[in-house]
mmCIF file of C-alpha atoms in Angstrom:
data_model
loop_
_atom_site.group_PDB
_atom_site.id
_atom_site.type_symbol
_atom_site.label_atom_id
_atom_site.label_comp_id
_atom_site.label_asym_id
_atom_site.label_seq_id
_atom_site.Cartn_x
_atom_site.Cartn_y
_atom_site.Cartn_z
ATOM 1 C CA MET D 1341 -0.032 0.235 0.011
ATOM 2 C CA SER D 1342 1.257 3.829 -0.836
ATOM 3 C CA ILE D 1343 -0.136 7.078 1.471
ATOM 4 C CA MET D 1344 0.564 10.416 -1.216
ATOM 5 C CA THR D 1345 -0.265 13.459 -2.057
ATOM 6 C CA PRO D 1346 -0.248 16.058 -4.552
ATOM 7 C CA GLN D 1347 0.849 18.678 -1.945
ATOM 8 C CA GLU D 1348 4.739 19.877 -2.947
ATOM 9 C CA ASN D 1349 5.143 21.061 0.657
ATOM 10 C CA VAL D 1350 4.635 17.845 2.831
ATOM 11 C CA THR D 1351 6.299 16.926 6.359
ATOM 12 C CA TYR D 1352 6.862 12.913 6.336
ATOM 13 C CA LYS D 1353 8.341 9.924 8.239
ATOM 14 C CA GLN D 1354 9.266 6.985 6.259
ATOM 15 C CA TYR D 1355 8.878 4.283 8.957
ATOM 16 C CA TRP D 1356 8.091 4.297 12.421
ATOM 17 C CA LEU D 1357 9.684 2.271 15.110
ATOM 18 C CA THR D 1358 7.970 -1.137 15.738
ATOM 19 C CA ASP D 1359 9.696 -3.617 17.406
ATOM 20 C CA TYR D 1360 10.578 -2.902 20.560
ATOM 21 C CA SER D 1361 8.400 -1.672 23.151
ATOM 22 C CA ALA D 1362 4.753 -1.227 22.187
ATOM 23 C CA TRP D 1363 4.303 1.872 22.442
ATOM 24 C CA ASP D 1364 8.412 3.139 21.329
ATOM 25 C CA GLY D 1365 6.830 4.150 17.877
ATOM 26 C CA VAL D 1366 4.445 6.247 18.929
ATOM 27 C CA GLN D 1367 6.784 7.659 21.530
ATOM 28 C CA ASP D 1368 8.987 8.515 19.048
ATOM 29 C CA PHE D 1369 5.953 10.103 16.756
ATOM 30 C CA TRP D 1370 4.712 12.395 19.005
ATOM 31 C CA GLU D 1371 7.926 13.245 20.745
ATOM 32 C CA ASP D 1372 9.644 14.242 16.603
ATOM 33 C CA PHE D 1373 6.100 15.714 15.799
ATOM 34 C CA SER D 1374 5.213 17.979 19.411
ATOM 35 C CA SER D 1375 8.845 19.480 19.046
ATOM 36 C CA ASP D 1376 8.147 21.838 15.686
ATOM 37 C CA ARG D 1377 5.095 20.455 14.012
ATOM 38 C CA LEU D 1378 7.104 18.332 11.366
ATOM 39 C CA LEU D 1379 8.393 14.495 10.695
ATOM 40 C CA GLU D 1380 11.974 13.774 10.421
ATOM 41 C CA PRO D 1381 12.211 11.749 8.179
ATOM 42 C CA PHE D 1382 13.838 8.366 10.557
ATOM 43 C CA SER D 1383 13.373 7.494 13.149
ATOM 44 C CA PHE D 1384 15.461 8.995 16.538
ATOM 45 C CA SER D 1385 17.258 5.639 17.181
ATOM 46 C CA ASP D 1386 18.560 5.985 13.504
ATOM 47 C CA GLY D 1387 22.002 3.680 14.740
ATOM 48 C CA ILE D 1388 20.149 1.206 16.698
ATOM 49 C CA ASP D 1389 19.231 -2.137 14.701
ATOM 50 C CA ILE D 1390 17.492 -0.516 11.258
ATOM 51 C CA GLU D 1391 16.427 -3.759 9.679
ATOM 52 C CA ALA D 1392 14.475 -4.569 12.683
ATOM 53 C CA LYS D 1393 12.797 -0.623 12.693
ATOM 54 C CA HIS D 1394 11.940 -0.959 8.773
ATOM 55 C CA ILE D 1395 10.549 -4.602 8.684
ATOM 56 C CA GLY D 1396 8.771 -4.472 12.290
ATOM 57 C CA VAL D 1397 7.140 -6.783 14.177
ATOM 58 C CA ARG D 1398 7.075 -10.509 13.153
ATOM 59 C CA GLY D 1399 8.032 -8.585 9.396
ATOM 60 C CA LYS D 1400 4.292 -7.340 9.358
ATOM 61 C CA GLN D 1401 3.629 -3.814 10.428
ATOM 62 C CA LYS D 1402 4.501 -1.458 8.902
ATOM 63 C CA TYR D 1403 3.672 2.326 9.890
ATOM 64 C CA CYS D 1404 4.670 5.746 8.351
ATOM 65 C CA SER D 1405 3.801 9.455 8.268
ATOM 66 C CA LEU D 1406 2.983 11.881 5.642
ATOM 67 C CA GLY D 1407 1.179 15.306 6.797
ATOM 68 C CA ILE D 1408 0.765 18.992 4.932
ATOM 69 C CA PRO D 1409 1.864 21.680 7.041
ATOM 70 C CA ALA D 1410 -0.935 25.125 6.812
ATOM 71 C CA THR D 1411 -1.680 27.439 9.125
ATOM 72 C CA LEU D 1412 -5.463 28.346 9.705
ATOM 73 C CA ASN D 1413 -7.249 31.483 10.160
ATOM 74 C CA PRO D 1414 -10.464 31.363 12.646
ATOM 75 C CA GLY D 1415 -12.917 29.923 11.338
ATOM 76 C CA GLU D 1416 -10.913 29.802 7.533
ATOM 77 C CA GLU D 1417 -11.000 25.762 5.324
ATOM 78 C CA LYS D 1418 -8.419 24.515 3.450
ATOM 79 C CA GLU D 1419 -8.799 21.311 1.921
ATOM 80 C CA PHE D 1420 -6.198 18.301 1.825
ATOM 81 C CA THR D 1421 -5.851 15.473 -0.843
ATOM 82 C CA PHE D 1422 -4.233 12.347 0.270
ATOM 83 C CA ILE D 1423 -4.545 8.920 -2.034
ATOM 84 C CA LEU D 1424 -4.156 5.509 0.096
ATOM 85 C CA THR D 1425 -3.624 3.359 -2.769
ATOM 86 C CA TRP D 1426 -3.280 -0.844 -2.557
ATOM 87 C CA TYR D 1427 -1.330 -3.847 -5.189
ATOM 88 C CA PHE D 1428 -2.121 -7.092 -4.578
ATOM 89 C CA PRO D 1429 -1.464 -8.912 -8.042
ATOM 90 C CA ASN D 1430 -2.316 -12.737 -6.730
ATOM 91 C CA ARG D 1431 -4.721 -13.690 -6.216
ATOM 92 C CA ILE D 1432 -5.645 -17.835 -5.417
ATOM 93 C CA LYS D 1433 -6.735 -20.388 -8.303
ATOM 94 C CA SER D 1434 -9.721 -22.034 -6.272
ATOM 95 C CA TRP D 1435 -12.989 -22.733 -6.648
ATOM 96 C CA PHE D 1436 -14.441 -23.301 -2.590
ATOM 97 C CA GLY D 1437 -14.871 -19.711 -0.757
ATOM 98 C CA ASP D 1438 -13.324 -21.584 2.489
ATOM 99 C CA ASP D 1439 -8.986 -20.505 2.082
ATOM 100 C CA SER D 1440 -8.218 -22.469 4.266
ATOM 101 C CA LYS D 1441 -8.049 -25.331 2.355
ATOM 102 C CA TYR D 1442 -5.239 -23.920 0.402
ATOM 103 C CA ASN D 1443 -1.393 -23.237 1.708
ATOM 104 C CA HIS D 1444 1.591 -21.567 -0.266
ATOM 105 C CA GLU D 1445 1.722 -23.864 -2.355
ATOM 106 C CA THR D 1446 -1.158 -23.456 -4.524
ATOM 107 C CA PRO D 1447 -1.706 -22.138 -7.192
ATOM 108 C CA ILE D 1448 -2.270 -18.469 -7.956
ATOM 109 C CA VAL D 1449 -3.953 -16.450 -10.728
ATOM 110 C CA ARG D 1450 -3.343 -12.733 -11.274
ATOM 111 C CA ASN D 1451 -5.920 -9.744 -11.241
ATOM 112 C CA TYR D 1452 -5.413 -7.840 -14.693
ATOM 113 C CA TYR D 1453 -5.048 -4.789 -12.773
ATOM 114 C CA SER D 1454 -1.701 -5.788 -12.175
ATOM 115 C CA LYS D 1455 -0.952 -5.826 -16.555
ATOM 116 C CA LEU D 1456 -1.465 -1.998 -16.129
ATOM 117 C CA PHE D 1457 0.459 -1.113 -12.790
ATOM 118 C CA LYS D 1458 3.639 -2.048 -11.298
ATOM 119 C CA ASP D 1459 2.867 -1.386 -8.133
ATOM 120 C CA ALA D 1460 0.993 0.963 -5.855
ATOM 121 C CA TRP D 1461 2.945 3.860 -5.840
ATOM 122 C CA ASP D 1462 2.588 3.195 -9.417
ATOM 123 C CA VAL D 1463 -1.230 3.094 -8.522
ATOM 124 C CA GLY D 1464 -1.099 6.398 -6.681
ATOM 125 C CA LYS D 1465 0.873 8.231 -9.498
ATOM 126 C CA TYR D 1466 -1.450 7.183 -12.453
ATOM 127 C CA VAL D 1467 -4.740 8.692 -10.096
ATOM 128 C CA ILE D 1468 -2.708 12.140 -9.440
ATOM 129 C CA LYS D 1469 -2.067 12.625 -13.165
ATOM 130 C CA ASN D 1470 -6.023 11.063 -13.792
ATOM 131 C CA TYR D 1471 -8.004 13.134 -10.584
ATOM 132 C CA SER D 1472 -9.474 15.541 -12.202
ATOM 133 C CA ARG D 1473 -10.578 13.196 -15.004
ATOM 134 C CA LEU D 1474 -11.104 10.798 -12.952
ATOM 135 C CA GLU D 1475 -13.595 12.573 -10.616
ATOM 136 C CA ASN D 1476 -15.597 14.233 -13.801
ATOM 137 C CA GLU D 1477 -16.282 10.691 -15.641
ATOM 138 C CA THR D 1478 -17.729 9.666 -11.872
ATOM 139 C CA ARG D 1479 -19.740 12.384 -11.254
ATOM 140 C CA LYS D 1480 -21.420 12.758 -15.205
ATOM 141 C CA PHE D 1481 -22.511 8.730 -14.033
ATOM 142 C CA HIS D 1482 -23.835 9.882 -10.403
ATOM 143 C CA ASN D 1483 -25.761 12.807 -12.035
ATOM 144 C CA ALA D 1484 -27.182 10.405 -15.217
ATOM 145 C CA LEU D 1485 -28.352 7.756 -12.963
ATOM 146 C CA PHE D 1486 -29.870 10.239 -10.148
ATOM 147 C CA SER D 1487 -31.286 12.731 -12.402
ATOM 148 C CA SER D 1488 -33.114 9.859 -15.127
ATOM 149 C CA THR D 1489 -37.069 9.170 -14.976
ATOM 150 C CA LEU D 1490 -36.667 6.061 -13.046
ATOM 151 C CA PRO D 1491 -38.255 5.548 -10.532
ATOM 152 C CA HIS D 1492 -36.456 6.020 -6.972
ATOM 153 C CA TYR D 1493 -36.688 2.951 -6.207
ATOM 154 C CA VAL D 1494 -35.419 1.492 -9.069
ATOM 155 C CA ILE D 1495 -32.083 4.381 -8.641
ATOM 156 C CA ASP D 1496 -32.019 2.979 -5.349
ATOM 157 C CA ALA D 1497 -31.804 -1.562 -6.429
ATOM 158 C CA VAL D 1498 -29.351 -0.333 -9.360
ATOM 159 C CA ALA D 1499 -27.329 2.149 -7.305
ATOM 160 C CA SER D 1500 -26.896 -0.415 -4.320
ATOM 161 C CA ASN D 1501 -26.467 -3.406 -6.327
ATOM 162 C CA ILE D 1502 -23.908 -2.545 -9.430
ATOM 163 C CA THR D 1503 -21.135 -1.824 -6.347
ATOM 164 C CA VAL D 1504 -20.890 -5.102 -6.135
ATOM 165 C CA LEU D 1505 -19.039 -5.011 -9.334
ATOM 166 C CA ARG D 1506 -16.451 -3.076 -7.768
ATOM 167 C CA SER D 1507 -16.031 -5.434 -4.376
ATOM 168 C CA ASN D 1508 -14.505 -8.578 -3.755
ATOM 169 C CA THR D 1509 -17.267 -10.563 -5.017
ATOM 170 C CA CYS D 1510 -15.833 -9.853 -8.977
ATOM 171 C CA ILE D 1511 -12.502 -11.044 -10.184
ATOM 172 C CA TRP D 1512 -11.114 -9.423 -13.411
ATOM 173 C CA LEU D 1513 -8.577 -12.436 -14.167
ATOM 174 C CA GLU D 1514 -5.076 -10.817 -16.129
ATOM 175 C CA ASP D 1515 -6.191 -12.736 -19.672
ATOM 176 C CA GLY D 1516 -9.270 -11.161 -19.693
ATOM 177 C CA THR D 1517 -12.136 -13.212 -17.758
ATOM 178 C CA MET D 1518 -14.202 -12.045 -15.384
ATOM 179 C CA ILE D 1519 -15.342 -14.155 -12.205
ATOM 180 C CA ALA D 1520 -16.781 -13.303 -9.228
ATOM 181 C CA TRP D 1521 -17.865 -15.568 -5.651
ATOM 182 C CA GLU D 1522 -21.567 -15.645 -4.729
ATOM 183 C CA GLY D 1523 -21.066 -13.535 -2.421
ATOM 184 C CA CYS D 1524 -18.067 -12.462 0.369
ATOM 185 C CA HIS D 1525 -17.250 -13.040 4.072
ATOM 186 C CA ASP D 1526 -14.770 -10.524 5.553
ATOM 187 C CA LYS D 1527 -11.822 -12.790 4.363
ATOM 188 C CA THR D 1528 -13.369 -15.137 1.345
ATOM 189 C CA GLY D 1529 -15.634 -15.783 -1.332
ATOM 190 C CA SER D 1530 -19.109 -17.285 -0.224
ATOM 191 C CA CYS D 1531 -19.978 -20.549 -1.735
ATOM 192 C CA PHE D 1532 -18.851 -21.576 -5.317
ATOM 193 C CA GLY D 1533 -17.723 -18.954 -8.081
ATOM 194 C CA THR D 1534 -19.850 -17.727 -10.614
ATOM 195 C CA CYS D 1535 -23.302 -18.671 -9.595
ATOM 196 C CA THR D 1536 -25.583 -16.872 -12.336
ATOM 197 C CA HIS D 1537 -28.447 -18.388 -10.770
ATOM 198 C CA VAL D 1538 -28.125 -16.142 -7.833
ATOM 199 C CA TRP D 1539 -27.138 -12.996 -10.031
ATOM 200 C CA ASN D 1540 -26.807 -11.778 -13.750
ATOM 201 C CA TYR D 1541 -23.511 -9.175 -12.786
ATOM 202 C CA ALA D 1542 -22.917 -11.175 -16.673
ATOM 203 C CA GLN D 1543 -25.272 -8.499 -17.638
ATOM 204 C CA THR D 1544 -24.718 -5.952 -15.236
ATOM 205 C CA VAL D 1545 -21.141 -5.684 -17.068
ATOM 206 C CA ALA D 1546 -22.744 -6.020 -21.133
ATOM 207 C CA TYR D 1547 -25.015 -2.962 -20.326
ATOM 208 C CA LEU D 1548 -22.499 -0.649 -17.746
ATOM 209 C CA PHE D 1549 -19.953 -1.310 -20.260
ATOM 210 C CA SER D 1550 -20.301 -2.284 -23.425
ATOM 211 C CA PHE D 1551 -17.996 -2.364 -25.946
ATOM 212 C CA SER D 1552 -18.789 -2.264 -29.927
#
């Protein structure tokens, strides 16, 4: 994952101290920030076991901080833009929703966006470069749907259910194949894959994203 901003004047801490006591990172961050309301890129203890600090507890926890310095007068408003992106190119090649049946030797398949981006940072750069276009096109779609003459209950049903296309329920594979779960649990797909008797996702995609 990555967090970034199009602002030029920023303050950041590249990584938090995480591999010692549970509160060392918080203490380090607060002492740094409270001293001058800015952040130093690295920890106060750069000379102590940099590998441990960078990897974090059990190699899983990594923290950073990003800020935009600004001074506001009473009653003044200001907008700050942060871009949070992620990149998980691989998924287990499975049929059942329960991924506990699989291990590190289980084959994987790749998501389609793995062909478009290299990592989360690459995704973030794309978002920043195309931010205005993406926002405008999203608002056009929203306005076209919600200003239509369809009954309000139809609009509600359509708007509520098309979000499934952009959820973990739907899977767009590297070769262009689109498949899906019946639904999703917190960490796994629900039931068997691609069961069109439950919902007609294929028709939804065809109507929303028609190709000639």
